PDB file of N, CA, C and O in Angstrom:
ATOM      1  N   MET K 260     116.631  57.615-171.094  1.00 78.00           N
ATOM      2  CA  MET K 260     115.439  57.167-170.384  1.00 78.00           C
ATOM      3  C   MET K 260     114.899  55.925-171.098  1.00 78.00           C
ATOM      4  O   MET K 260     114.912  55.811-172.314  1.00 78.00           O
ATOM      5  N   ALA K 261     114.325  55.040-170.297  1.00 84.00           N
ATOM      6  CA  ALA K 261     113.765  53.814-170.861  1.00 84.00           C
ATOM      7  C   ALA K 261     112.499  54.119-171.656  1.00 84.00           C
ATOM      8  O   ALA K 261     111.805  55.056-171.362  1.00 84.00           O
ATOM      9  N   ASN K 262     112.229  53.275-172.662  1.00 89.00           N
ATOM     10  CA  ASN K 262     111.063  53.471-173.517  1.00 89.00           C
ATOM     11  C   ASN K 262     109.899  52.567-173.148  1.00 89.00           C
ATOM     12  O   ASN K 262     108.754  52.933-173.386  1.00 89.00           O
ATOM     13  N   HIS K 263     110.175  51.390-172.615  1.00 95.00           N
ATOM     14  CA  HIS K 263     109.123  50.428-172.323  1.00 95.00           C
ATOM     15  C   HIS K 263     108.567  50.668-170.916  1.00 95.00           C
ATOM     16  O   HIS K 263     109.310  51.052-169.993  1.00 95.00           O
ATOM     17  N   LYS K 264     107.272  50.412-170.784  1.00 94.00           N
ATOM     18  CA  LYS K 264     106.648  50.575-169.477  1.00 94.00           C
ATOM     19  C   LYS K 264     107.332  49.729-168.426  1.00 94.00           C
ATOM     20  O   LYS K 264     107.542  50.122-167.278  1.00 94.00           O
ATOM     21  N   SER K 265     107.633  48.493-168.806  1.00 95.00           N
ATOM     22  CA  SER K 265     108.230  47.548-167.845  1.00 95.00           C
ATOM     23  C   SER K 265     109.630  48.021-167.434  1.00 95.00           C
ATOM     24  O   SER K 265     110.042  47.820-166.273  1.00 95.00           O
ATOM     25  N   SER K 266     110.334  48.653-168.383  1.00 95.00           N
ATOM     26  CA  SER K 266     111.683  49.178-168.035  1.00 95.00           C
ATOM     27  C   SER K 266     111.606  50.319-167.064  1.00 95.00           C
ATOM     28  O   SER K 266     112.421  50.454-166.145  1.00 95.00           O
ATOM     29  N   ILE K 267     110.632  51.170-167.264  1.00 95.00           N
ATOM     30  CA  ILE K 267     110.435  52.338-166.359  1.00 95.00           C
ATOM     31  C   ILE K 267     110.095  51.828-164.959  1.00 95.00           C
ATOM     32  O   ILE K 267     110.656  52.293-163.967  1.00 95.00           O
ATOM     33  N   LYS K 268     109.200  50.821-164.894  1.00 95.00           N
ATOM     34  CA  LYS K 268     108.860  50.253-163.577  1.00 95.00           C
ATOM     35  C   LYS K 268     110.084  49.596-162.957  1.00 95.00           C
ATOM     36  O   LYS K 268     110.302  49.728-161.737  1.00 95.00           O
ATOM     37  N   ARG K 269     110.861  48.893-163.740  1.00 96.00           N
ATOM     38  CA  ARG K 269     112.059  48.217-163.237  1.00 96.00           C
ATOM     39  C   ARG K 269     113.024  49.246-162.635  1.00 96.00           C
ATOM     40  O   ARG K 269     113.615  49.004-161.590  1.00 96.00           O
ATOM     41  N   ILE K 270     113.187  50.376-163.271  1.00 96.00           N
ATOM     42  CA  ILE K 270     114.073  51.438-162.772  1.00 96.00           C
ATOM     43  C   ILE K 270     113.535  51.958-161.435  1.00 96.00           C
ATOM     44  O   ILE K 270     114.326  52.114-160.466  1.00 96.00           O
ATOM     45  N   ARG K 271     112.241  52.163-161.339  1.00 96.00           N
ATOM     46  CA  ARG K 271     111.644  52.616-160.060  1.00 96.00           C
ATOM     47  C   ARG K 271     111.874  51.592-158.964  1.00 96.00           C
ATOM     48  O   ARG K 271     112.264  51.934-157.844  1.00 96.00           O
ATOM     49  N   GLN K 272     111.648  50.318-159.274  1.00 97.00           N
ATOM     50  CA  GLN K 272     111.823  49.264-158.266  1.00 97.00           C
ATOM     51  C   GLN K 272     113.288  49.173-157.812  1.00 97.00           C
ATOM     52  O   GLN K 272     113.558  49.016-156.637  1.00 97.00           O
ATOM     53  N   THR K 273     114.197  49.244-158.783  1.00 97.00           N
ATOM     54  CA  THR K 273     115.592  49.129-158.474  1.00 97.00           C
ATOM     55  C   THR K 273     116.036  50.256-157.534  1.00 97.00           C
ATOM     56  O   THR K 273     116.783  50.053-156.585  1.00 97.00           O
ATOM     57  N   ASN K 274     115.606  51.465-157.860  1.00 97.00           N
ATOM     58  CA  ASN K 274     115.960  52.607-157.008  1.00 97.00           C
ATOM     59  C   ASN K 274     115.420  52.471-155.604  1.00 97.00           C
ATOM     60  O   ASN K 274     116.100  52.777-154.623  1.00 97.00           O
ATOM     61  N   ALA K 275     114.149  52.025-155.484  1.00 97.00           N
ATOM     62  CA  ALA K 275     113.554  51.851-154.163  1.00 97.00           C
ATOM     63  C   ALA K 275     114.309  50.799-153.379  1.00 97.00           C
ATOM     64  O   ALA K 275     114.590  50.997-152.185  1.00 97.00           O
ATOM     65  N   ARG K 276     114.634  49.690-154.027  1.00 96.00           N
ATOM     66  CA  ARG K 276     115.364  48.625-153.330  1.00 96.00           C
ATOM     67  C   ARG K 276     116.770  49.074-152.925  1.00 96.00           C
ATOM     68  O   ARG K 276     117.245  48.713-151.819  1.00 96.00           O
ATOM     69  N   ARG K 277     117.404  49.790-153.811  1.00 97.00           N
ATOM     70  CA  ARG K 277     118.773  50.283-153.522  1.00 97.00           C
ATOM     71  C   ARG K 277     118.774  51.193-152.280  1.00 97.00           C
ATOM     72  O   ARG K 277     119.615  51.029-151.398  1.00 97.00           O
ATOM     73  N   LEU K 278     117.808  52.085-152.217  1.00 97.00           N
ATOM     74  CA  LEU K 278     117.714  52.996-151.067  1.00 97.00           C
ATOM     75  C   LEU K 278     117.427  52.224-149.781  1.00 97.00           C
ATOM     76  O   LEU K 278     117.984  52.489-148.725  1.00 97.00           O
ATOM     77  N   HIS K 279     116.529  51.253-149.868  1.00 96.00           N
ATOM     78  CA  HIS K 279     116.161  50.409-148.749  1.00 96.00           C
ATOM     79  C   HIS K 279     117.391  49.626-148.243  1.00 96.00           C
ATOM     80  O   HIS K 279     117.699  49.634-147.067  1.00 96.00           O
ATOM     81  N   ASN K 280     118.118  49.032-149.166  1.00 95.00           N
ATOM     82  CA  ASN K 280     119.288  48.227-148.794  1.00 95.00           C
ATOM     83  C   ASN K 280     120.403  49.113-148.228  1.00 95.00           C
ATOM     84  O   ASN K 280     121.101  48.734-147.283  1.00 95.00           O
ATOM     85  N   ARG K 281     120.568  50.297-148.795  1.00 97.00           N
ATOM     86  CA  ARG K 281     121.610  51.220-148.323  1.00 97.00           C
ATOM     87  C   ARG K 281     121.322  51.644-146.894  1.00 97.00           C
ATOM     88  O   ARG K 281     122.231  51.721-146.077  1.00 97.00           O
ATOM     89  N   TYR K 282     120.035  51.899-146.596  1.00 97.00           N
ATOM     90  CA  TYR K 282     119.673  52.327-145.247  1.00 97.00           C
ATOM     91  C   TYR K 282     120.039  51.237-144.244  1.00 97.00           C
ATOM     92  O   TYR K 282     120.661  51.501-143.205  1.00 97.00           O
ATOM     93  N   TYR K 283     119.625  49.981-144.499  1.00 96.00           N
ATOM     94  CA  TYR K 283     119.889  48.939-143.539  1.00 96.00           C
ATOM     95  C   TYR K 283     121.363  48.558-143.472  1.00 96.00           C
ATOM     96  O   TYR K 283     121.860  48.211-142.378  1.00 96.00           O
ATOM     97  N   ALA K 284     122.086  48.608-144.582  1.00 95.00           N
ATOM     98  CA  ALA K 284     123.531  48.340-144.549  1.00 95.00           C
ATOM     99  C   ALA K 284     124.244  49.424-143.742  1.00 95.00           C
ATOM    100  O   ALA K 284     125.152  49.098-142.942  1.00 95.00           O
ATOM    101  N   LYS K 285     123.856  50.649-143.913  1.00 97.00           N
ATOM    102  CA  LYS K 285     124.485  51.759-143.147  1.00 97.00           C
ATOM    103  C   LYS K 285     124.143  51.628-141.657  1.00 97.00           C
ATOM    104  O   LYS K 285     124.992  51.841-140.799  1.00 97.00           O
ATOM    105  N   THR K 286     122.907  51.243-141.341  1.00 96.00           N
ATOM    106  CA  THR K 286     122.517  51.046-139.959  1.00 96.00           C
ATOM    107  C   THR K 286     123.373  49.952-139.322  1.00 96.00           C
ATOM    108  O   THR K 286     123.823  50.104-138.194  1.00 96.00           O
ATOM    109  N   ALA K 287     123.621  48.895-140.061  1.00 96.00           N
ATOM    110  CA  ALA K 287     124.444  47.789-139.543  1.00 96.00           C
ATOM    111  C   ALA K 287     125.885  48.250-139.327  1.00 96.00           C
ATOM    112  O   ALA K 287     126.513  47.937-138.320  1.00 96.00           O
ATOM    113  N   ARG K 288     126.420  49.018-140.266  1.00 97.00           N
ATOM    114  CA  ARG K 288     127.783  49.543-140.146  1.00 97.00           C
ATOM    115  C   ARG K 288     127.906  50.416-138.913  1.00 97.00           C
ATOM    116  O   ARG K 288     128.889  50.355-138.173  1.00 97.00           O
ATOM    117  N   ASN K 289     126.908  51.259-138.679  1.00 98.00           N
ATOM    118  CA  ASN K 289     126.933  52.120-137.491  1.00 98.00           C
ATOM    119  C   ASN K 289     126.870  51.312-136.220  1.00 98.00           C
ATOM    120  O   ASN K 289     127.519  51.618-135.218  1.00 98.00           O
ATOM    121  N   ALA K 290     126.060  50.250-136.214  1.00 97.00           N
ATOM    122  CA  ALA K 290     125.929  49.392-135.020  1.00 97.00           C
ATOM    123  C   ALA K 290     127.260  48.704-134.735  1.00 97.00           C
ATOM    124  O   ALA K 290     127.681  48.609-133.591  1.00 97.00           O
ATOM    125  N   VAL K 291     127.931  48.235-135.783  1.00 97.00           N
ATOM    126  CA  VAL K 291     129.239  47.592-135.601  1.00 97.00           C
ATOM    127  C   VAL K 291     130.246  48.607-135.079  1.00 97.00           C
ATOM    128  O   VAL K 291     131.052  48.333-134.183  1.00 97.00           O
ATOM    129  N   ARG K 292     130.182  49.822-135.591  1.00 97.00           N
ATOM    130  CA  ARG K 292     131.118  50.871-135.198  1.00 97.00           C
ATOM    131  C   ARG K 292     130.890  51.196-133.688  1.00 97.00           C
ATOM    132  O   ARG K 292     131.863  51.335-132.928  1.00 97.00           O
ATOM    133  N   ARG K 293     129.633  51.298-133.280  1.00 97.00           N
ATOM    134  CA  ARG K 293     129.339  51.548-131.856  1.00 97.00           C
ATOM    135  C   ARG K 293     129.812  50.393-130.978  1.00 97.00           C
ATOM    136  O   ARG K 293     130.335  50.591-129.876  1.00 97.00           O
ATOM    137  N   PHE K 294     129.639  49.152-131.490  1.00 97.00           N
ATOM    138  CA  PHE K 294     130.077  47.977-130.722  1.00 97.00           C
ATOM    139  C   PHE K 294     131.587  47.987-130.542  1.00 97.00           C
ATOM    140  O   PHE K 294     132.107  47.707-129.470  1.00 97.00           O
ATOM    141  N   ARG K 295     132.321  48.315-131.592  1.00 96.00           N
ATOM    142  CA  ARG K 295     133.784  48.331-131.532  1.00 96.00           C
ATOM    143  C   ARG K 295     134.290  49.396-130.566  1.00 96.00           C
ATOM    144  O   ARG K 295     135.387  49.293-130.068  1.00 96.00           O
ATOM    145  N   ALA K 296     133.482  50.435-130.347  1.00 96.00           N
ATOM    146  CA  ALA K 296     133.905  51.493-129.448  1.00 96.00           C
ATOM    147  C   ALA K 296     133.698  51.125-127.974  1.00 96.00           C
ATOM    148  O   ALA K 296     134.222  51.833-127.113  1.00 96.00           O
ATOM    149  N   LEU K 297     132.977  50.040-127.676  1.00 94.00           N
ATOM    150  CA  LEU K 297     132.737  49.634-126.313  1.00 94.00           C
ATOM    151  C   LEU K 297     134.047  49.165-125.650  1.00 94.00           C
ATOM    152  O   LEU K 297     134.879  48.516-126.281  1.00 94.00           O
ATOM    153  N   THR K 298     134.200  49.559-124.373  1.00 93.00           N
ATOM    154  CA  THR K 298     135.402  49.161-123.633  1.00 93.00           C
ATOM    155  C   THR K 298     135.065  48.253-122.450  1.00 93.00           C
ATOM    156  O   THR K 298     135.949  47.631-121.885  1.00 93.00           O
ATOM    157  N   ASP K 299     133.782  48.184-122.098  1.00 93.00           N
ATOM    158  CA  ASP K 299     133.348  47.347-120.972  1.00 93.00           C
ATOM    159  C   ASP K 299     132.965  45.965-121.515  1.00 93.00           C
ATOM    160  O   ASP K 299     132.116  45.843-122.385  1.00 93.00           O
ATOM    161  N   ALA K 300     133.614  44.898-120.997  1.00 93.00           N
ATOM    162  CA  ALA K 300     133.371  43.544-121.491  1.00 93.00           C
ATOM    163  C   ALA K 300     131.945  43.086-121.234  1.00 93.00           C
ATOM    164  O   ALA K 300     131.327  42.477-122.113  1.00 93.00           O
ATOM    165  N   ALA K 301     131.405  43.421-120.080  1.00 94.00           N
ATOM    166  CA  ALA K 301     130.027  42.990-119.765  1.00 94.00           C
ATOM    167  C   ALA K 301     129.021  43.635-120.701  1.00 94.00           C
ATOM    168  O   ALA K 301     128.052  42.988-121.192  1.00 94.00           O
ATOM    169  N   GLU K 302     129.237  44.892-120.977  1.00 95.00           N
ATOM    170  CA  GLU K 302     128.349  45.646-121.884  1.00 95.00           C
ATOM    171  C   GLU K 302     128.446  45.060-123.313  1.00 95.00           C
ATOM    172  O   GLU K 302     127.445  44.881-123.980  1.00 95.00           O
ATOM    173  N   ALA K 303     129.663  44.704-123.715  1.00 95.00           N
ATOM    174  CA  ALA K 303     129.879  44.157-125.034  1.00 95.00           C
ATOM    175  C   ALA K 303     129.205  42.755-125.144  1.00 95.00           C
ATOM    176  O   ALA K 303     128.578  42.450-126.159  1.00 95.00           O
ATOM    177  N   ARG K 304     129.331  41.944-124.089  1.00 95.00           N
ATOM    178  CA  ARG K 304     128.695  40.617-124.075  1.00 95.00           C
ATOM    179  C   ARG K 304     127.183  40.727-124.206  1.00 95.00           C
ATOM    180  O   ARG K 304     126.530  39.926-124.857  1.00 95.00           O
ATOM    181  N   ALA K 305     126.613  41.754-123.578  1.00 95.00           N
ATOM    182  CA  ALA K 305     125.163  41.939-123.648  1.00 95.00           C
ATOM    183  C   ALA K 305     124.732  42.425-125.054  1.00 95.00           C
ATOM    184  O   ALA K 305     123.630  42.124-125.498  1.00 95.00           O
ATOM    185  N   ALA K 306     125.577  43.189-125.717  1.00 96.00           N
ATOM    186  CA  ALA K 306     125.215  43.769-126.999  1.00 96.00           C
ATOM    187  C   ALA K 306     125.434  42.812-128.179  1.00 96.00           C
ATOM    188  O   ALA K 306     124.795  42.951-129.201  1.00 96.00           O
ATOM    189  N   LEU K 307     126.326  41.810-127.996  1.00 96.00           N
ATOM    190  CA  LEU K 307     126.678  40.938-129.108  1.00 96.00           C
ATOM    191  C   LEU K 307     125.474  40.147-129.654  1.00 96.00           C
ATOM    192  O   LEU K 307     125.327  40.075-130.881  1.00 96.00           O
ATOM    193  N   PRO K 308     124.624  39.548-128.847  1.00 97.00           N
ATOM    194  CA  PRO K 308     123.506  38.790-129.407  1.00 97.00           C
ATOM    195  C   PRO K 308     122.576  39.601-130.301  1.00 97.00           C
ATOM    196  O   PRO K 308     122.116  39.141-131.345  1.00 97.00           O
ATOM    197  N   GLN K 309     122.301  40.846-129.882  1.00 97.00           N
ATOM    198  CA  GLN K 309     121.454  41.704-130.696  1.00 97.00           C
ATOM    199  C   GLN K 309     122.107  42.053-132.030  1.00 97.00           C
ATOM    200  O   GLN K 309     121.460  42.045-133.085  1.00 97.00           O
ATOM    201  N   LEU K 310     123.396  42.363-131.967  1.00 97.00           N
ATOM    202  CA  LEU K 310     124.106  42.689-133.191  1.00 97.00           C
ATOM    203  C   LEU K 310     124.231  41.497-134.099  1.00 97.00           C
ATOM    204  O   LEU K 310     124.044  41.608-135.332  1.00 97.00           O
ATOM    205  N   SER K 311     124.487  40.305-133.540  1.00 97.00           N
ATOM    206  CA  SER K 311     124.555  39.080-134.347  1.00 97.00           C
ATOM    207  C   SER K 311     123.238  38.823-135.042  1.00 97.00           C
ATOM    208  O   SER K 311     123.184  38.453-136.206  1.00 97.00           O
ATOM    209  N   SER K 312     122.148  39.011-134.300  1.00 97.00           N
ATOM    210  CA  SER K 312     120.802  38.820-134.856  1.00 97.00           C
ATOM    211  C   SER K 312     120.556  39.761-136.028  1.00 97.00           C
ATOM    212  O   SER K 312     120.041  39.373-137.071  1.00 97.00           O
ATOM    213  N   MET K 313     120.954  41.029-135.858  1.00 97.00           N
ATOM    214  CA  MET K 313     120.779  42.015-136.921  1.00 97.00           C
ATOM    215  C   MET K 313     121.582  41.620-138.175  1.00 97.00           C
ATOM    216  O   MET K 313     121.028  41.616-139.290  1.00 97.00           O
ATOM    217  N   LEU K 314     122.816  41.196-137.978  1.00 97.00           N
ATOM    218  CA  LEU K 314     123.621  40.787-139.123  1.00 97.00           C
ATOM    219  C   LEU K 314     123.069  39.559-139.826  1.00 97.00           C
ATOM    220  O   LEU K 314     123.066  39.473-141.047  1.00 97.00           O
ATOM    221  N   ASP K 315     122.554  38.583-139.030  1.00 97.00           N
ATOM    222  CA  ASP K 315     121.959  37.369-139.608  1.00 97.00           C
ATOM    223  C   ASP K 315     120.692  37.734-140.441  1.00 97.00           C
ATOM    224  O   ASP K 315     120.493  37.179-141.522  1.00 97.00           O
ATOM    225  N   ARG K 316     119.909  38.653-139.910  1.00 97.00           N
ATOM    226  CA  ARG K 316     118.688  39.063-140.645  1.00 97.00           C
ATOM    227  C   ARG K 316     119.064  39.714-141.941  1.00 97.00           C
ATOM    228  O   ARG K 316     118.421  39.459-143.007  1.00 97.00           O
ATOM    229  N   LEU K 317     120.048  40.616-141.933  1.00 97.00           N
ATOM    230  CA  LEU K 317     120.491  41.295-143.153  1.00 97.00           C
ATOM    231  C   LEU K 317     121.048  40.302-144.153  1.00 97.00           C
ATOM    232  O   LEU K 317     120.818  40.438-145.390  1.00 97.00           O
ATOM    233  N   ALA K 318     121.810  39.295-143.671  1.00 97.00           N
ATOM    234  CA  ALA K 318     122.351  38.296-144.574  1.00 97.00           C
ATOM    235  C   ALA K 318     121.226  37.456-145.174  1.00 97.00           C
ATOM    236  O   ALA K 318     121.286  37.096-146.328  1.00 97.00           O
ATOM    237  N   GLY K 319     120.213  37.154-144.365  1.00 97.00           N
ATOM    238  CA  GLY K 319     119.112  36.372-144.873  1.00 97.00           C
ATOM    239  C   GLY K 319     118.323  37.059-145.923  1.00 97.00           C
ATOM    240  O   GLY K 319     117.749  36.446-146.813  1.00 97.00           O
ATOM    241  N   LYS K 320     118.291  38.402-145.882  1.00 95.00           N
ATOM    242  CA  LYS K 320     117.568  39.195-146.885  1.00 95.00           C
ATOM    243  C   LYS K 320     118.472  39.664-147.995  1.00 95.00           C
ATOM    244  O   LYS K 320     118.101  40.478-148.850  1.00 95.00           O
ATOM    245  N   ASN K 321     119.702  39.130-148.042  1.00 94.00           N
ATOM    246  CA  ASN K 321     120.712  39.458-149.073  1.00 94.00           C
ATOM    247  C   ASN K 321     121.048  40.934-149.137  1.00 94.00           C
ATOM    248  O   ASN K 321     121.402  41.465-150.180  1.00 94.00           O
ATOM    249  N   ILE K 322     120.972  41.621-147.994  1.00 95.00           N
ATOM    250  CA  ILE K 322     121.379  43.007-147.966  1.00 95.00           C
ATOM    251  C   ILE K 322     122.899  43.050-147.784  1.00 95.00           C
ATOM    252  O   ILE K 322     123.569  43.882-148.400  1.00 95.00           O
ATOM    253  N   ILE K 323     123.421  42.146-146.973  1.00 95.00           N
ATOM    254  CA  ILE K 323     124.879  41.917-146.901  1.00 95.00           C
ATOM    255  C   ILE K 323     125.093  40.453-147.189  1.00 95.00           C
ATOM    256  O   ILE K 323     124.192  39.627-147.018  1.00 95.00           O
ATOM    257  N   HIS K 324     126.306  40.119-147.625  1.00 96.00           N
ATOM    258  CA  HIS K 324     126.606  38.731-147.934  1.00 96.00           C
ATOM    259  C   HIS K 324     126.711  37.912-146.654  1.00 96.00           C
ATOM    260  O   HIS K 324     127.148  38.424-145.619  1.00 96.00           O
ATOM    261  N   LYS K 325     126.314  36.631-146.710  1.00 97.00           N
ATOM    262  CA  LYS K 325     126.307  35.793-145.520  1.00 97.00           C
ATOM    263  C   LYS K 325     127.732  35.616-144.960  1.00 97.00           C
ATOM    264  O   LYS K 325     127.921  35.551-143.753  1.00 97.00           O
ATOM    265  N   ASN K 326     128.738  35.565-145.849  1.00 98.00           N
ATOM    266  CA  ASN K 326     130.107  35.424-145.349  1.00 98.00           C
ATOM    267  C   ASN K 326     130.596  36.704-144.650  1.00 98.00           C
ATOM    268  O   ASN K 326     131.342  36.639-143.693  1.00 98.00           O
ATOM    269  N   LYS K 327     130.136  37.854-145.129  1.00 97.00           N
ATOM    270  CA  LYS K 327     130.485  39.101-144.467  1.00 97.00           C
ATOM    271  C   LYS K 327     129.899  39.140-143.084  1.00 97.00           C
ATOM    272  O   LYS K 327     130.567  39.528-142.103  1.00 97.00           O
ATOM    273  N   ALA K 328     128.632  38.671-142.933  1.00 97.00           N
ATOM    274  CA  ALA K 328     128.008  38.626-141.608  1.00 97.00           C
ATOM    275  C   ALA K 328     128.783  37.669-140.680  1.00 97.00           C
ATOM    276  O   ALA K 328     129.039  38.034-139.520  1.00 97.00           O
ATOM    277  N   ALA K 329     129.188  36.527-141.214  1.00 98.00           N
ATOM    278  CA  ALA K 329     129.905  35.563-140.401  1.00 98.00           C
ATOM    279  C   ALA K 329     131.280  36.128-140.002  1.00 98.00           C
ATOM    280  O   ALA K 329     131.707  35.957-138.838  1.00 98.00           O
ATOM    281  N   ASN K 330     131.980  36.781-140.918  1.00 98.00           N
ATOM    282  CA  ASN K 330     133.276  37.373-140.623  1.00 98.00           C
ATOM    283  C   ASN K 330     133.160  38.459-139.529  1.00 98.00           C
ATOM    284  O   ASN K 330     133.973  38.524-138.633  1.00 98.00           O
ATOM    285  N   LEU K 331     132.113  39.300-139.664  1.00 97.00           N
ATOM    286  CA  LEU K 331     131.924  40.364-138.660  1.00 97.00           C
ATOM    287  C   LEU K 331     131.665  39.771-137.297  1.00 97.00           C
ATOM    288  O   LEU K 331     132.235  40.186-136.300  1.00 97.00           O
ATOM    289  N   LYS K 332     130.774  38.766-137.250  1.00 97.00           N
ATOM    290  CA  LYS K 332     130.415  38.164-135.952  1.00 97.00           C
ATOM    291  C   LYS K 332     131.661  37.535-135.322  1.00 97.00           C
ATOM    292  O   LYS K 332     131.849  37.646-134.102  1.00 97.00           O
ATOM    293  N   SER K 333     132.481  36.906-136.104  1.00 97.00           N
ATOM    294  CA  SER K 333     133.721  36.272-135.620  1.00 97.00           C
ATOM    295  C   SER K 333     134.657  37.323-135.046  1.00 97.00           C
ATOM    296  O   SER K 333     135.214  37.164-133.940  1.00 97.00           O
ATOM    297  N   LYS K 334     134.852  38.393-135.759  1.00 97.00           N
ATOM    298  CA  LYS K 334     135.765  39.442-135.327  1.00 97.00           C
ATOM    299  C   LYS K 334     135.256  40.119-134.044  1.00 97.00           C
ATOM    300  O   LYS K 334     136.027  40.468-133.156  1.00 97.00           O
ATOM    301  N   LEU K 335     133.925  40.288-133.961  1.00 97.00           N
ATOM    302  CA  LEU K 335     133.363  40.945-132.780  1.00 97.00           C
ATOM    303  C   LEU K 335     133.498  40.037-131.562  1.00 97.00           C
ATOM    304  O   LEU K 335     133.720  40.487-130.440  1.00 97.00           O
ATOM    305  N   ALA K 336     133.339  38.739-131.787  1.00 96.00           N
ATOM    306  CA  ALA K 336     133.495  37.778-130.674  1.00 96.00           C
ATOM    307  C   ALA K 336     134.966  37.773-130.196  1.00 96.00           C
ATOM    308  O   ALA K 336     135.225  37.714-128.985  1.00 96.00           O
ATOM    309  N   LYS K 337     135.897  37.890-131.143  1.00 96.00           N
ATOM    310  CA  LYS K 337     137.306  37.958-130.747  1.00 96.00           C
ATOM    311  C   LYS K 337     137.577  39.239-129.933  1.00 96.00           C
ATOM    312  O   LYS K 337     138.383  39.254-128.986  1.00 96.00           O
ATOM    313  N   GLN K 338     136.896  40.321-130.315  1.00 95.00           N
ATOM    314  CA  GLN K 338     137.080  41.584-129.564  1.00 95.00           C
ATOM    315  C   GLN K 338     136.632  41.439-128.119  1.00 95.00           C
ATOM    316  O   GLN K 338     137.296  41.912-127.217  1.00 95.00           O
ATOM    317  N   ILE K 339     135.507  40.741-127.916  1.00 94.00           N
ATOM    318  CA  ILE K 339     135.059  40.491-126.533  1.00 94.00           C
ATOM    319  C   ILE K 339     136.079  39.703-125.767  1.00 94.00           C
ATOM    320  O   ILE K 339     136.346  39.979-124.603  1.00 94.00           O
ATOM    321  N   ALA K 340     136.674  38.701-126.415  1.00 94.00           N
ATOM    322  CA  ALA K 340     137.694  37.877-125.732  1.00 94.00           C
ATOM    323  C   ALA K 340     138.900  38.726-125.320  1.00 94.00           C
ATOM    324  O   ALA K 340     139.473  38.529-124.289  1.00 94.00           O
ATOM    325  N   ARG K 341     139.259  39.691-126.192  1.00 93.00           N
ATOM    326  CA  ARG K 341     140.388  40.568-125.849  1.00 93.00           C
ATOM    327  C   ARG K 341     140.069  41.500-124.669  1.00 93.00           C
ATOM    328  O   ARG K 341     140.931  41.828-123.893  1.00 93.00           O
ATOM    329  N   LEU K 342     138.780  41.903-124.590  1.00 89.00           N
ATOM    330  CA  LEU K 342     138.380  42.797-123.495  1.00 89.00           C
ATOM    331  C   LEU K 342     138.496  42.107-122.153  1.00 89.00           C
ATOM    332  O   LEU K 342     138.730  42.761-121.126  1.00 89.00           O
ATOM    333  N   GLY K 343     138.276  40.793-122.162  1.00 76.00           N
ATOM    334  CA  GLY K 343     138.448  40.081-120.912  1.00 76.00           C
ATOM    335  C   GLY K 343     137.207  39.444-120.384  1.00 76.00           C
ATOM    336  O   GLY K 343     136.116  39.499-120.650  1.00 76.00           O
TER     337      GLY K 343
END
C-alpha cells in the first residue's frame, strides 16, 4: 500500500479512470459486434454514422487509439459495400 497521501489519491484516480475507460471501450466493442451482425444493407448504412461518431468520440478522449478507430470505421464501411 502507498504511504504518501498523493500516492493514495493517485491510486484512487487511476482505478476510477480505468473502470470508466473499460466501460466505454466495452460498450464500443458491443456496438461494433452488433453492427457486424447486421445483414440488411439499408439498416447498416443508417447505423454507420452513429457508430463512427461513437468511435471518434472515444478516440478523442483517448479511450481507444485514433488509429484503431480509423481501422474499425474503414472495415465497417467495407462490410457495407459487401452487403450491397
